Amino acid sequence: LAAACGGSSGGGDSADGGSGGGGGGGGALASTGDIPVGGGKVFESEKVVVTQPSQGEFKAFSATCTHRGCTVGSVSGGTINCPCHGSKFKISDGSVARPPADKPLEEKKITVQGGKISLA
C-alpha cells in the first residue's frame, strides 16, 4: 500500500495543501487501471467523474447533475447515472442520454501522466 502513494509518509497533514482541495494541482485522482474501458468512476469528494469511453481515452466531468444538483451515483452501460431522478449522461461527452436533465455535465480538464489521472 505504501508504494501506491508517496504523500502518506511523514507530514501527511500538509500534503495537498490541507485546504479541502480548492482547484486542481492536488494528488492523482486515480490510476488509469482504476477506470474501466467503457465505464468510469465517481469521485464524490472532488465532485468529478472520470470515464474511459475507449481504450486509452480519458474524460472527466462534473459529478453534479444538471437537473437538480444531486451528485451522480454510478457509471454503467455507457452512461453516468444520477440516482435522484434517473438522468443519464453519455460517458464520451457528458451529453444527456436520458432526461429529466436537459443540459450536459460540465467537462473538466485532466492530465494523464505516468499512468496517473489528475485534475489539470
GROMACS .gro file of C-alpha atoms in nm:
model
  120
    1LEU     CA    1   0.000   0.000   0.000
    2ALA     CA    2   0.275   0.248   0.086
    3ALA     CA    3   0.417   0.229  -0.265
    4ALA     CA    4   0.088   0.342  -0.419
    5CYS     CA    5   0.106   0.697  -0.285
    6GLY     CA    6   0.416   0.887  -0.183
    7GLY     CA    7   0.220   1.155   0.006
    8SER     CA    8   0.134   0.933   0.301
    9SER     CA    9   0.477   0.922   0.463
   10GLY     CA   10   0.578   1.190   0.715
   11GLY     CA   11   0.390   1.520   0.734
   12GLY     CA   12   0.086   1.388   0.550
   13ASP     CA   13  -0.133   1.654   0.712
   14SER     CA   14   0.006   1.930   0.495
   15ALA     CA   15   0.023   1.731   0.171
   16ASP     CA   16  -0.213   1.868  -0.095
   17GLY     CA   17  -0.243   2.199   0.093
   18GLY     CA   18  -0.487   2.084   0.359
   19SER     CA   19  -0.746   2.336   0.241
   20GLY     CA   20  -1.006   2.088   0.122
   21GLY     CA   21  -0.895   2.061  -0.238
   22GLY     CA   22  -0.964   2.400  -0.392
   23GLY     CA   23  -0.871   2.389  -0.760
   24GLY     CA   24  -0.652   2.146  -0.946
   25GLY     CA   25  -0.295   2.061  -0.870
   26GLY     CA   26  -0.367   1.811  -0.594
   27GLY     CA   27  -0.263   1.448  -0.599
   28ALA     CA   28  -0.373   1.199  -0.858
   29LEU     CA   29  -0.741   1.109  -0.865
   30ALA     CA   30  -0.677   0.757  -0.985
   31SER     CA   31  -0.452   0.525  -1.177
   32THR     CA   32  -0.551   0.467  -1.538
   33GLY     CA   33  -0.609   0.100  -1.449
   34ASP     CA   34  -0.878   0.203  -1.198
   35ILE     CA   35  -1.106   0.336  -1.474
   36PRO     CA   36  -1.264   0.055  -1.680
   37VAL     CA   37  -1.289   0.082  -2.058
   38GLY     CA   38  -1.649   0.173  -2.144
   39GLY     CA   39  -1.711   0.283  -1.786
   40GLY     CA   40  -1.588   0.522  -1.522
   41LYS     CA   41  -1.566   0.613  -1.157
   42VAL     CA   42  -1.731   0.883  -0.945
   43PHE     CA   43  -1.506   1.075  -0.704
   44GLU     CA   44  -1.759   1.223  -0.462
   45SER     CA   45  -1.522   1.434  -0.253
   46GLU     CA   46  -1.379   1.601  -0.565
   47LYS     CA   47  -1.725   1.619  -0.729
   48VAL     CA   48  -1.586   1.476  -1.051
   49VAL     CA   49  -1.647   1.163  -1.257
   50VAL     CA   50  -1.372   1.016  -1.476
   51THR     CA   51  -1.460   0.794  -1.772
   52GLN     CA   52  -1.274   0.589  -2.032
   53PRO     CA   53  -1.504   0.576  -2.336
   54SER     CA   54  -1.245   0.382  -2.538
   55GLN     CA   55  -0.908   0.226  -2.459
   56GLY     CA   56  -0.663   0.500  -2.353
   57GLU     CA   57  -0.914   0.787  -2.386
   58PHE     CA   58  -0.997   0.951  -2.053
   59LYS     CA   59  -1.259   1.219  -1.991
   60ALA     CA   60  -1.372   1.399  -1.677
   61PHE     CA   61  -1.697   1.576  -1.598
   62SER     CA   62  -1.860   1.750  -1.306
   63ALA     CA   63  -2.034   1.493  -1.085
   64THR     CA   64  -2.316   1.742  -1.017
   65CYS     CA   65  -2.630   1.656  -1.214
   66THR     CA   66  -2.758   1.949  -1.420
   67HIS     CA   67  -3.119   1.866  -1.333
   68ARG     CA   68  -3.140   1.932  -0.956
   69GLY     CA   69  -2.779   1.936  -0.840
   70CYS     CA   70  -2.757   1.582  -0.699
   71THR     CA   71  -2.423   1.404  -0.716
   72VAL     CA   72  -2.424   1.135  -0.984
   73GLY     CA   73  -2.400   0.792  -0.829
   74SER     CA   74  -2.260   0.543  -1.078
   75VAL     CA   75  -2.124   0.474  -1.424
   76SER     CA   76  -2.262   0.175  -1.614
   77GLY     CA   77  -2.387   0.077  -1.956
   78GLY     CA   78  -2.202   0.365  -2.121
   79THR     CA   79  -2.374   0.630  -1.909
   80ILE     CA   80  -2.314   0.838  -1.597
   81ASN     CA   81  -2.622   0.785  -1.383
   82CYS     CA   82  -2.795   1.016  -1.136
   83PRO     CA   83  -2.985   0.834  -0.860
   84CYS     CA   84  -3.220   1.123  -0.776
   85HIS     CA   85  -3.447   1.143  -1.081
   86GLY     CA   86  -3.291   0.899  -1.329
   87SER     CA   87  -3.098   1.134  -1.557
   88LYS     CA   88  -2.824   0.968  -1.762
   89PHE     CA   89  -2.527   1.127  -1.939
   90LYS     CA   90  -2.302   0.978  -2.210
   91ILE     CA   91  -1.953   0.882  -2.089
   92SER     CA   92  -1.800   1.010  -2.415
   93ASP     CA   93  -1.903   1.375  -2.392
   94GLY     CA   94  -2.129   1.427  -2.089
   95SER     CA   95  -2.433   1.496  -2.307
   96VAL     CA   96  -2.780   1.400  -2.188
   97ALA     CA   97  -2.870   1.039  -2.274
   98ARG     CA   98  -3.195   1.039  -2.072
   99PRO     CA   99  -3.390   1.330  -1.921
  100PRO     CA  100  -3.510   1.491  -1.699
  101ALA     CA  101  -3.173   1.674  -1.719
  102ASP     CA  102  -3.160   1.890  -2.030
  103LYS     CA  103  -2.802   2.022  -2.008
  104PRO     CA  104  -2.478   1.823  -2.037
  105LEU     CA  105  -2.238   1.770  -1.749
  106GLU     CA  106  -1.958   2.028  -1.743
  107GLU     CA  107  -1.634   1.884  -1.880
  108LYS     CA  108  -1.331   1.908  -1.650
  109LYS     CA  109  -0.970   1.926  -1.766
  110ILE     CA  110  -0.749   1.638  -1.660
  111THR     CA  111  -0.393   1.528  -1.724
  112VAL     CA  112  -0.282   1.169  -1.773
  113GLN     CA  113   0.085   1.116  -1.698
  114GLY     CA  114   0.278   0.812  -1.584
  115GLY     CA  115  -0.040   0.607  -1.552
  116LYS     CA  116  -0.197   0.863  -1.316
  117ILE     CA  117  -0.504   1.079  -1.379
  118SER     CA  118  -0.511   1.424  -1.214
  119LEU     CA  119  -0.728   1.734  -1.239
  120ALA     CA  120  -0.548   1.992  -1.453
   0.00000   0.00000   0.00000
